[in-house]
Tab-separated table of C-alpha atoms in Angstrom:
chain	number	residue	atom	x	y	z
A	1	MET	CA	91.517	94.476	126.195
A	2	LEU	CA	94.309	92.539	124.476
A	3	HIS	CA	96.726	94.393	122.186
A	4	ILE	CA	98.583	92.346	119.532
A	5	GLU	CA	101.322	94.139	117.606
A	6	LEU	CA	103.067	92.957	114.432
A	7	ASP	CA	106.575	93.883	115.509
A	8	SER	CA	109.041	93.721	112.645
A	9	PRO	CA	109.189	97.338	111.446
A	10	ALA	CA	112.487	96.820	109.604
A	11	THR	CA	110.651	94.523	107.154
A	12	GLY	CA	107.412	96.496	107.140
A	13	ASN	CA	105.978	93.791	109.428
A	14	ALA	CA	106.162	91.239	106.592
A	15	VAL	CA	104.217	88.143	107.622
A	16	THR	CA	106.440	85.112	108.166
A	17	SER	CA	105.462	81.582	109.089
A	18	ALA	CA	106.838	82.180	112.595
A	19	MET	CA	104.690	85.304	112.945
A	20	LEU	CA	101.616	83.292	111.975
A	21	ASP	CA	102.514	80.675	114.597
A	22	GLU	CA	102.725	83.405	117.235
A	23	LEU	CA	99.381	84.884	116.193
A	24	LEU	CA	97.739	81.467	116.290
A	25	ALA	CA	99.163	80.776	119.741
A	26	VAL	CA	97.383	83.882	121.027
A	27	LEU	CA	94.160	83.697	119.020
A	28	ALA	CA	93.497	79.960	119.071
A	29	VAL	CA	93.049	79.845	122.857
A	30	PRO	CA	90.709	82.768	123.607
A	31	ASP	CA	90.453	84.279	127.067
A	32	PRO	CA	86.738	84.753	127.859
A	33	ALA	CA	87.635	87.762	129.998
A	34	VAL	CA	88.943	89.608	126.901
A	35	ARG	CA	86.204	91.620	125.182
A	36	VAL	CA	88.385	93.489	122.657
A	37	ILE	CA	91.480	92.474	120.675
A	38	VAL	CA	93.397	95.254	118.908
A	39	LEU	CA	95.719	94.309	116.035
A	40	SER	CA	98.342	96.894	115.088
A	41	GLY	CA	101.680	97.162	113.323
A	42	ALA	CA	104.906	98.688	114.630
A	43	GLY	CA	106.629	101.464	112.714
A	44	ARG	CA	105.422	103.498	109.748
A	45	ASP	CA	103.314	100.774	108.119
A	46	PHE	CA	100.677	98.340	109.325
A	47	CYS	CA	101.943	95.439	107.190
A	48	LEU	CA	103.565	95.207	103.753
A	49	GLY	CA	102.343	91.676	103.056
A	50	GLY	CA	103.739	88.184	103.182
A	51	ASP	CA	107.479	87.564	103.398
A	52	ARG	CA	108.247	86.721	99.762
A	53	ASP	CA	111.874	85.852	100.505
A	54	GLU	CA	110.667	83.140	102.866
A	55	LEU	CA	108.138	81.855	100.334
A	56	PHE	CA	110.667	81.577	97.515
A	57	ALA	CA	113.250	80.026	99.833
A	58	GLY	CA	110.611	77.424	100.677
A	59	LEU	CA	110.200	76.672	96.983
A	60	GLU	CA	113.908	76.014	96.664
A	61	GLN	CA	113.619	73.455	99.464
A	62	ASP	CA	110.379	71.914	98.199
A	63	PRO	CA	109.557	72.755	94.556
A	64	THR	CA	106.124	71.109	94.916
A	65	GLY	CA	105.036	73.954	97.194
A	66	GLY	CA	104.526	71.994	100.407
A	67	GLY	CA	105.905	74.800	102.560
A	68	ILE	CA	103.658	77.344	100.868
A	69	ARG	CA	100.623	75.154	101.494
A	70	SER	CA	101.509	75.021	105.191
A	71	TYR	CA	102.021	78.789	105.288
A	72	GLY	CA	98.745	79.428	103.452
A	73	GLU	CA	96.796	77.174	105.788
A	74	LYS	CA	98.197	79.037	108.787
A	75	ALA	CA	97.195	82.334	107.181
A	76	ARG	CA	93.616	81.137	106.720
A	77	ARG	CA	93.441	79.926	110.314
A	78	VAL	CA	94.730	83.262	111.646
A	79	CYS	CA	92.221	85.276	109.648
A	80	ASP	CA	89.387	82.934	110.608
A	81	ALA	CA	90.416	83.257	114.259
A	82	LEU	CA	90.238	87.052	114.017
A	83	THR	CA	86.828	86.945	112.340
A	84	ASN	CA	85.323	84.266	114.569
A	85	SER	CA	86.839	85.364	117.878
A	86	SER	CA	84.337	85.784	120.698
A	87	ALA	CA	86.036	89.115	121.347
A	88	VAL	CA	85.546	92.120	119.082
A	89	THR	CA	88.637	92.414	116.899
A	90	VAL	CA	89.861	95.880	115.907
A	91	ALA	CA	92.466	96.680	113.245
A	92	ARG	CA	94.519	99.814	113.926
A	93	VAL	CA	95.941	100.734	110.519
A	94	GLN	CA	98.584	103.326	109.697
A	95	GLY	CA	100.620	103.659	106.521
A	96	ARG	CA	100.525	100.801	104.052
A	97	ALA	CA	98.403	97.649	104.357
A	98	THR	CA	99.441	95.530	101.392
A	99	GLY	CA	98.421	92.002	100.402
A	100	ALA	CA	98.514	89.933	103.593
A	101	GLY	CA	98.336	93.153	105.618
A	102	PHE	CA	95.109	94.041	103.820
A	103	ALA	CA	93.779	90.554	104.617
A	104	LEU	CA	94.646	90.751	108.318
A	105	ALA	CA	92.945	94.133	108.672
A	106	LEU	CA	89.834	93.038	106.780
A	107	ALA	CA	89.480	89.941	108.972
A	108	CYS	CA	88.822	92.218	111.961
A	109	ASP	CA	85.334	93.347	112.997
A	110	LEU	CA	86.213	97.027	113.222
A	111	ARG	CA	88.884	98.891	111.275
A	112	ALA	CA	90.176	102.329	112.186
A	113	GLY	CA	92.729	103.949	109.923
A	114	ALA	CA	95.008	106.937	109.995
A	115	ASP	CA	94.502	109.449	107.206
A	116	ASN	CA	97.772	108.206	105.698
A	117	ALA	CA	96.525	104.597	105.419
A	118	VAL	CA	96.832	103.023	101.969
A	119	PHE	CA	95.493	99.597	100.957
A	120	ARG	CA	96.788	97.711	97.928
A	121	LEU	CA	96.616	94.256	96.340
A	122	PRO	CA	99.623	93.956	93.984
A	123	GLU	CA	99.369	90.176	93.646
A	124	LEU	CA	98.732	90.041	89.891
A	125	ALA	CA	101.802	92.159	89.148
A	126	LEU	CA	103.832	89.767	91.316
A	127	GLY	CA	102.489	86.688	89.542
A	128	LEU	CA	100.376	85.628	92.513
A	129	PRO	CA	96.671	84.834	92.934
A	130	VAL	CA	94.638	86.832	95.432
A	131	ALA	CA	94.555	83.869	97.790
A	132	TRP	CA	95.729	84.762	101.279
A	133	GLY	CA	93.760	84.075	104.432
A	134	GLY	CA	90.317	84.106	102.815
A	135	LEU	CA	90.735	87.743	101.758
A	136	LEU	CA	88.750	87.559	98.508
A	137	PRO	CA	85.362	86.377	99.846
A	138	ARG	CA	85.601	88.828	102.746
A	139	LEU	CA	86.432	91.690	100.387
A	140	LEU	CA	83.595	90.794	98.002
A	141	HIS	CA	81.178	90.653	100.927
A	142	GLU	CA	82.281	93.950	102.478
A	143	VAL	CA	82.881	96.020	99.323
A	144	GLY	CA	81.057	94.468	96.352
A	145	ALA	CA	82.150	92.625	93.226
A	146	ALA	CA	82.451	95.522	90.758
A	147	ARG	CA	84.720	97.627	92.958
A	148	VAL	CA	86.792	94.638	94.077
A	149	ARG	CA	87.315	93.543	90.482
A	150	GLU	CA	88.732	96.950	89.578
A	151	ILE	CA	90.987	97.149	92.644
A	152	ILE	CA	92.453	93.680	92.029
A	153	LEU	CA	92.886	93.886	88.261
A	154	THR	CA	94.551	97.310	88.317
A	155	GLY	CA	96.467	96.803	91.570
A	156	ARG	CA	96.007	100.513	92.301
A	157	PRO	CA	96.314	101.926	95.832
A	158	VAL	CA	93.190	102.754	97.824
A	159	GLY	CA	93.711	105.728	100.114
A	160	ALA	CA	92.094	106.236	103.491
A	161	ALA	CA	89.194	108.412	102.295
A	162	GLU	CA	88.189	105.933	99.578
A	163	ALA	CA	88.698	103.016	101.961
A	164	ARG	CA	86.181	104.675	104.288
A	165	GLU	CA	83.676	105.048	101.431
A	166	LEU	CA	84.105	101.366	100.541
A	167	ALA	CA	83.776	100.198	104.188
A	168	ILE	CA	87.320	98.812	104.126
A	169	LEU	CA	87.743	101.254	106.995
A	170	GLN	CA	84.873	102.306	109.243
A	171	ARG	CA	86.681	105.293	110.693
A	172	VAL	CA	89.495	107.593	109.493
A	173	VAL	CA	91.314	110.046	111.761
A	174	PRO	CA	94.677	111.843	111.848
A	175	GLU	CA	97.400	109.385	112.871
A	176	GLN	CA	97.957	111.080	116.228
A	177	GLU	CA	94.285	110.430	117.064
A	178	LEU	CA	94.273	106.770	116.048
A	179	ASP	CA	94.784	105.319	119.523
A	180	GLU	CA	91.930	107.408	120.924
A	181	ALA	CA	89.647	106.365	118.055
A	182	VAL	CA	90.313	102.703	118.901
A	183	ALA	CA	89.789	103.402	122.613
A	184	GLU	CA	86.429	105.077	121.907
A	185	TRP	CA	85.246	101.843	120.317
A	186	ALA	CA	86.768	99.655	123.008
A	187	ARG	CA	85.393	101.449	126.074
A	188	PRO	CA	81.699	100.574	125.635
A	189	ILE	CA	82.449	97.099	124.273
A	190	THR	CA	84.479	96.136	127.348
A	191	ARG	CA	81.367	96.821	129.449
A	192	ARG	CA	79.127	94.470	127.472
A	193	PRO	CA	78.076	91.188	129.170
A	194	GLU	CA	80.367	88.395	127.999
A	195	ALA	CA	77.606	85.951	127.018
A	196	ALA	CA	75.624	88.505	125.022
A	197	LEU	CA	78.748	89.694	123.227
A	198	ARG	CA	79.835	86.158	122.379
A	199	VAL	CA	76.429	85.203	120.978
A	200	THR	CA	76.166	88.433	118.987
A	201	LYS	CA	79.601	87.859	117.441
A	202	THR	CA	78.552	84.314	116.509
A	203	LEU	CA	75.356	85.573	114.876
A	204	LEU	CA	77.185	88.257	112.905
A	205	ALA	CA	79.801	85.770	111.671
A	206	SER	CA	77.123	83.216	110.741
A	207	HIS	CA	75.055	85.684	108.715
A	208	ALA	CA	78.164	87.021	106.974
A	209	SER	CA	79.226	83.497	106.004
A	210	ALA	CA	75.743	82.692	104.687
A	211	THR	CA	75.784	85.662	102.303
A	212	ARG	CA	79.151	84.753	100.792
A	213	MET	CA	77.544	82.060	98.657
A	214	ALA	CA	80.450	79.861	97.497
A	215	ASP	CA	83.366	80.617	99.789
A	216	ALA	CA	86.366	78.913	98.238
A	217	SER	CA	88.879	80.267	100.750
A	218	MET	CA	89.685	76.717	101.861
A	219	LEU	CA	91.529	76.451	98.541
A	220	ASP	CA	93.698	79.547	99.080
A	221	ALA	CA	96.774	77.646	100.218
A	222	GLU	CA	96.491	75.166	97.329
A	223	LEU	CA	96.029	77.939	94.765
A	224	MET	CA	99.026	79.914	95.959
A	225	ALA	CA	101.242	76.839	96.163
A	226	SER	CA	100.224	75.617	92.705
A	227	VAL	CA	100.781	78.972	90.987
A	228	LEU	CA	104.149	79.612	92.635
A	229	ALA	CA	105.354	76.050	92.102
A	230	ALA	CA	104.426	76.249	88.402
A	231	ALA	CA	106.185	79.605	88.023
A	232	HIS	CA	109.252	78.270	89.827
A	233	TYR	CA	109.345	75.205	87.589
A	234	THR	CA	109.041	77.348	84.437
A	235	HIS	CA	111.832	79.626	85.614
A	236	THR	CA	114.217	76.799	86.502
A	237	ALA	CA	113.406	74.926	83.296
A	238	ALA	CA	114.177	78.035	81.254
A	239	GLY	CA	117.489	78.337	83.084
A	240	ARG	CA	118.420	74.782	82.116
A	241	GLY	CA	117.828	75.461	78.433
A	242	PRO	CA	116.491	72.927	75.874
A	243	ALA	CA	116.856	69.231	76.564
A	244	SER	CA	119.656	67.549	74.588
């Protein structure tokens, strides 16, 4: 079993470009001996989303959004690597899972949450599209369009009990029991034959992709970059005042 921890508790494990590089370095070269990968977050919260300071700093350097496109492409590759890994990926969620944190958890095969887990997509309120790591098609597939529409448009929090009802989480336990809940899943999986497990994961991923109809997640990075670049341009143009 391989345990990957988002380890920046002072920032709520905000996802930076460097963090995505580190995740890709681990996930892009799978070890066939690893049957289970557990993704967790250090501190009180699983992950509070993308590092907005880094994103806006990137816009100052490149107003066309080139840095955001690069960041968004990395995010998609990380989430795809979690979903398509030959190992079973498990999200261990405590506290808040917001935006990118929600996406990282949902990309995993199995998701166990503490009873204090809270999921939220505040993108609209922040002037952002819901376009991070292929989150939207995964969420529509797992939860259903009507419920997803309401969660995104209102930006309201989804607590652990509701997340369990919606299959965002498959198991909810008190936080002190979270490690044991993950271990209970991992123990039988680690005994499965490697070839059978790998083929089963491939079949599950293939059938899930087939039912997503038009998966436009390849455009996530472009959508985020375009929206933020346009907003940045509008803001800076307003600051300059009318042309003379």
